[in-house]
Short mmCIF file of C-alpha atoms in Angstrom, two decimals:
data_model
loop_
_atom_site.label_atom_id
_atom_site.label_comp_id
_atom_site.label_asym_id
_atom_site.label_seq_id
_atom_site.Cartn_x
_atom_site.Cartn_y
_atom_site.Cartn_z
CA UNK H 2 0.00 0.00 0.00
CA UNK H 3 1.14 3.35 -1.08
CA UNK H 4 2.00 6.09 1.83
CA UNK H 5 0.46 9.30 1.94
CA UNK H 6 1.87 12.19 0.19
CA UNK H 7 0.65 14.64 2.92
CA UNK H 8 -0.39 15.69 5.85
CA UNK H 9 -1.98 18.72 5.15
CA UNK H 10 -5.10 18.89 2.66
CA UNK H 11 -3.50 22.77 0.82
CA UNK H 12 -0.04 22.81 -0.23
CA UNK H 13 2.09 22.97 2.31
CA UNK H 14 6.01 22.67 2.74
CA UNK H 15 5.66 19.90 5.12
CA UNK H 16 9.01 18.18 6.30
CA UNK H 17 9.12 14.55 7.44
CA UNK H 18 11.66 13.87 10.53
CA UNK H 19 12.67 10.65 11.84
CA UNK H 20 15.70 9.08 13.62
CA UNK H 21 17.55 5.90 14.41
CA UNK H 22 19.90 4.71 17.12
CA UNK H 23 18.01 5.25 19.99
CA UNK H 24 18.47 1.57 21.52
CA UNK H 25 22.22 1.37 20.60
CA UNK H 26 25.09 0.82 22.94
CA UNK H 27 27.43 2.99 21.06
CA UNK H 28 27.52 5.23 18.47
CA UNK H 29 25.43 8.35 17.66
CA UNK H 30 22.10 9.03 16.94
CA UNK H 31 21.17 10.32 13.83
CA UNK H 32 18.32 11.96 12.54
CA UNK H 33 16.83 13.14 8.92
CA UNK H 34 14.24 15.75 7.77
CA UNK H 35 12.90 15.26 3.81
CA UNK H 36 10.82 17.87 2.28
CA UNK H 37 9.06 16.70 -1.07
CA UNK H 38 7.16 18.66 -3.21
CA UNK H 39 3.53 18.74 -2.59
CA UNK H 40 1.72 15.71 -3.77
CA UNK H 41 4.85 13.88 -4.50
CA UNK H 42 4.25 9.72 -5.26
CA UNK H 43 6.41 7.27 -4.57
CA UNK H 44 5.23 3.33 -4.37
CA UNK H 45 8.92 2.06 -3.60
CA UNK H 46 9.61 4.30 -0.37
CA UNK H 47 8.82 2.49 2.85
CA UNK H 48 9.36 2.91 6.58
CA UNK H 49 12.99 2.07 6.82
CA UNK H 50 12.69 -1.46 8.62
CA UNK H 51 10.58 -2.50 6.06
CA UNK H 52 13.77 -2.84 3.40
CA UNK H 53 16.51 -4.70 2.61
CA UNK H 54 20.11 -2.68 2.69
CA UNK H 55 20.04 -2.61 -0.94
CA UNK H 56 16.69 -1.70 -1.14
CA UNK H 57 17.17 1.78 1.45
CA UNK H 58 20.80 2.36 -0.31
CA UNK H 59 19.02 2.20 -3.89
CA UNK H 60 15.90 4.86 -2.57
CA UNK H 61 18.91 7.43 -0.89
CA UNK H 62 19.61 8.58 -4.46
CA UNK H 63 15.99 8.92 -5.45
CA UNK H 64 15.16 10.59 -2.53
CA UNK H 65 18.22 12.63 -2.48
CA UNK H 66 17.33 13.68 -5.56
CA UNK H 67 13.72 14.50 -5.77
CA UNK H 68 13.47 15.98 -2.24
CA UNK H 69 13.10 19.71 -2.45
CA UNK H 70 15.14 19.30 0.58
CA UNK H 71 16.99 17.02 2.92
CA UNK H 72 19.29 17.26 5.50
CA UNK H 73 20.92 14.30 7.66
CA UNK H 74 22.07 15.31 11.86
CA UNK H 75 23.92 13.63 13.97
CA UNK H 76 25.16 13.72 18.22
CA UNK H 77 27.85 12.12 19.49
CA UNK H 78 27.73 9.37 22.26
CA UNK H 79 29.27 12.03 24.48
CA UNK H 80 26.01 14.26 24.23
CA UNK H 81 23.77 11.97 24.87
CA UNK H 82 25.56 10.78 27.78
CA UNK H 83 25.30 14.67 28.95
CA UNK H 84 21.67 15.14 27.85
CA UNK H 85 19.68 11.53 27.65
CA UNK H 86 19.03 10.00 25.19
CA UNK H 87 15.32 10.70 24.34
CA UNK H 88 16.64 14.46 24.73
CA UNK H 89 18.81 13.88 21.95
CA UNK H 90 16.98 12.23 19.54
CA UNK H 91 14.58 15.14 19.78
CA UNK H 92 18.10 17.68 19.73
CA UNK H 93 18.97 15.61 16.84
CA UNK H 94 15.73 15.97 15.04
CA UNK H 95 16.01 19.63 15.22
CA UNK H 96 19.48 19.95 13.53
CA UNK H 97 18.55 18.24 10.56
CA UNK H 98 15.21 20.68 10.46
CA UNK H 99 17.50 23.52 11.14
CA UNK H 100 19.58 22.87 8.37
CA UNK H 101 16.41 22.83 5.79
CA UNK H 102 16.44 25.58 2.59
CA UNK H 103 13.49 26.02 2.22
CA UNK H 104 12.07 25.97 6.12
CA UNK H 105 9.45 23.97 6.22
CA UNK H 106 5.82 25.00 7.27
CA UNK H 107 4.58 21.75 8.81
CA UNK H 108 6.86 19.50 10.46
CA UNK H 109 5.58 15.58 10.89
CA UNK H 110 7.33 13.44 13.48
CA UNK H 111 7.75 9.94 13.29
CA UNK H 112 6.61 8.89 16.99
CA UNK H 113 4.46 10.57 19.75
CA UNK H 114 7.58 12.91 21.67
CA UNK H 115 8.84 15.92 20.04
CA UNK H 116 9.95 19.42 20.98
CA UNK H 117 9.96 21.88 18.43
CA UNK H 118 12.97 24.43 18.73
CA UNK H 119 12.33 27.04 15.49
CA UNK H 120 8.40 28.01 15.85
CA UNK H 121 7.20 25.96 13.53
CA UNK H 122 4.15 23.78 13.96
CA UNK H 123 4.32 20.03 14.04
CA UNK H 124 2.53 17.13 14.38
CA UNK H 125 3.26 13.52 15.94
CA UNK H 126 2.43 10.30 14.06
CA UNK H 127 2.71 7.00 15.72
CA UNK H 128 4.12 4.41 13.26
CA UNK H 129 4.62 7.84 10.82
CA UNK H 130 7.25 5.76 8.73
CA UNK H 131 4.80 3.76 7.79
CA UNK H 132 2.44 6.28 7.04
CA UNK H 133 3.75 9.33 5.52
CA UNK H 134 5.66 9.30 2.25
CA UNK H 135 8.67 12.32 3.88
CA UNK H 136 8.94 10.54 6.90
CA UNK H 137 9.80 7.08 5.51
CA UNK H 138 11.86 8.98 3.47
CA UNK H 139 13.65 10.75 6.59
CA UNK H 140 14.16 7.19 8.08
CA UNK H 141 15.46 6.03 5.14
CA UNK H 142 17.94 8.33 4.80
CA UNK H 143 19.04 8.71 9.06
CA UNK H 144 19.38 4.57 8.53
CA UNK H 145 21.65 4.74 5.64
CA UNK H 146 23.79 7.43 6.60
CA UNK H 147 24.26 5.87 10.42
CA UNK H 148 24.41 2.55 9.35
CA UNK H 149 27.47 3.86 6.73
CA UNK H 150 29.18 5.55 9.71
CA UNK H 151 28.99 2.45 11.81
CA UNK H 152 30.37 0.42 9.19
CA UNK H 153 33.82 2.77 8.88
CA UNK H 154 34.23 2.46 12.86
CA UNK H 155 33.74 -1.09 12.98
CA UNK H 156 36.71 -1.12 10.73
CA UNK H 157 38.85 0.94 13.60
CA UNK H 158 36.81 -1.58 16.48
CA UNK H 159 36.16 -5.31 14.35
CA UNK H 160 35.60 -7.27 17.91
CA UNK H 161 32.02 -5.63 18.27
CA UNK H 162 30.84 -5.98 14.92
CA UNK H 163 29.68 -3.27 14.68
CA UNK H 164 29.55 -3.89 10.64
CA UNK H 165 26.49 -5.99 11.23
CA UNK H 166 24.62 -4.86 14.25
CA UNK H 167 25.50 -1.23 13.92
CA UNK H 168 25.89 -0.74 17.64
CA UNK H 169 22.56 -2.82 19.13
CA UNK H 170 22.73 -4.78 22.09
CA UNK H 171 23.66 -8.51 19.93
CA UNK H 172 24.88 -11.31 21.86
CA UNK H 173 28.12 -11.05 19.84
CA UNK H 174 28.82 -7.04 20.81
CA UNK H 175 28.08 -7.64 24.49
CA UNK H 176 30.36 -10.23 24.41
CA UNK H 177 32.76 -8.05 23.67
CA UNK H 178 31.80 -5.24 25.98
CA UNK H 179 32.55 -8.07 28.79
CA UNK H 180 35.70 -9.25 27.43
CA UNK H 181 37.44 -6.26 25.84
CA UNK H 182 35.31 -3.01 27.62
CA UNK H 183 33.97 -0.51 26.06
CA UNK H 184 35.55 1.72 23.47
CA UNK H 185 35.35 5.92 22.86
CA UNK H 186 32.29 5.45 20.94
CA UNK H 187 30.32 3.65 23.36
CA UNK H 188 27.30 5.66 25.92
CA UNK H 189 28.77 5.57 29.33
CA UNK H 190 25.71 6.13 31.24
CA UNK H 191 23.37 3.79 29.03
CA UNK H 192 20.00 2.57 30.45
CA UNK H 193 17.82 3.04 27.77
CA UNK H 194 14.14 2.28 30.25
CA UNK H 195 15.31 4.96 32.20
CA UNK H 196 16.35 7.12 29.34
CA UNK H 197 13.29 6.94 27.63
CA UNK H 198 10.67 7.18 30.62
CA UNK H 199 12.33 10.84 31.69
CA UNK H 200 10.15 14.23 31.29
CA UNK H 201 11.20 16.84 28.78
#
């Protein structure tokens, strides 16, 4: 089934934000914002999870290029250690909105927690990446462009394989937490329950 083009029933700039690497042990989070022209159709873009690695490496290009406009965020392990995780996603978020030309005028959220930090108004869609065409884009392109940057340190740190589980909690990279540690790009202070469940 086909995902909707748009929020909004007039034309509208609306930008689609979503971002990955929330439950990882190490590594950043990254985040993406996709604005498409209004009314834009696209029967091969999916929420991210929903694709092979080919598949979301294949749609980057197309939605690189037919995206009015796109921009990719990340933070570091070391803020989110400073600011929680859940606080960072949301920091994150705003970056890649931040960096937008054109701003958009609507701003669609994949999940139900966001804090808008540039006035414009926004809207929170659980399961969004599998419901709006910009924000399976945005998830598309956070999930290539973290799972890229995962790849090259896993190349500096091959024990945690990071190559393959990108920095989730796999029996193989806690197995190498307990017999090697952790490294520079792993969260310190890392509960994810308790990261999540905090107020903003």
């Amino acid at each position: 089934m086909a995902l909707k083009s748009n929020f909004s029933p007039t034309p509208l700039l609306e930008c689609g934000c979503d971002e990955v690497g929330r439950g990882c042990l190490a590594g950043p989070v990254c985040a993406a914002a996709v604005i498409f022209p209004y009314g834009y159709t696209n029967k091969e873009i999916n929420d991210s999870k929903q694709l092979t690695e080919k598949k979301r490496d294949a749609l980057r290009e197309i939605i690189e290029r037919d995206a009015l406009a796109f921009a990719v965020a990340e933070v570091s392990e070391t803020e989110i250690d400073k600011m929680n995780i859940l606080r960072a996603s949301i920091h994150c978020m705003n970056l890649a909105i931040g960096e937008l030309n054109p701003k958009p005028e609507l701003i669609l959220v994949d999940g139900n927690r966001f804090t808008d930090h540039w006035g414009i108004p926004y809207r929170c869609v659980v399961k969004g990446d599998a419901t709006y065409l910009s924000i399976a884009a945005a998830s598309i392109l956070a999930k290539t462009y973290r799972d890229a940057l995962m790849s090259r340190l896993s190349e500096e740190f091959p024990a945690y394989d990071w190559a393959h589980n990108k920095g989730y909690p796999t029996p193989k990279h806690i197995a190498a937490v307990d017999q090697y540690g952790l490294t520079p790009y792993h969260r310190r202070s890392f509960h994810l329950k308790r990261q999540l469940s905090l107020d903003l």
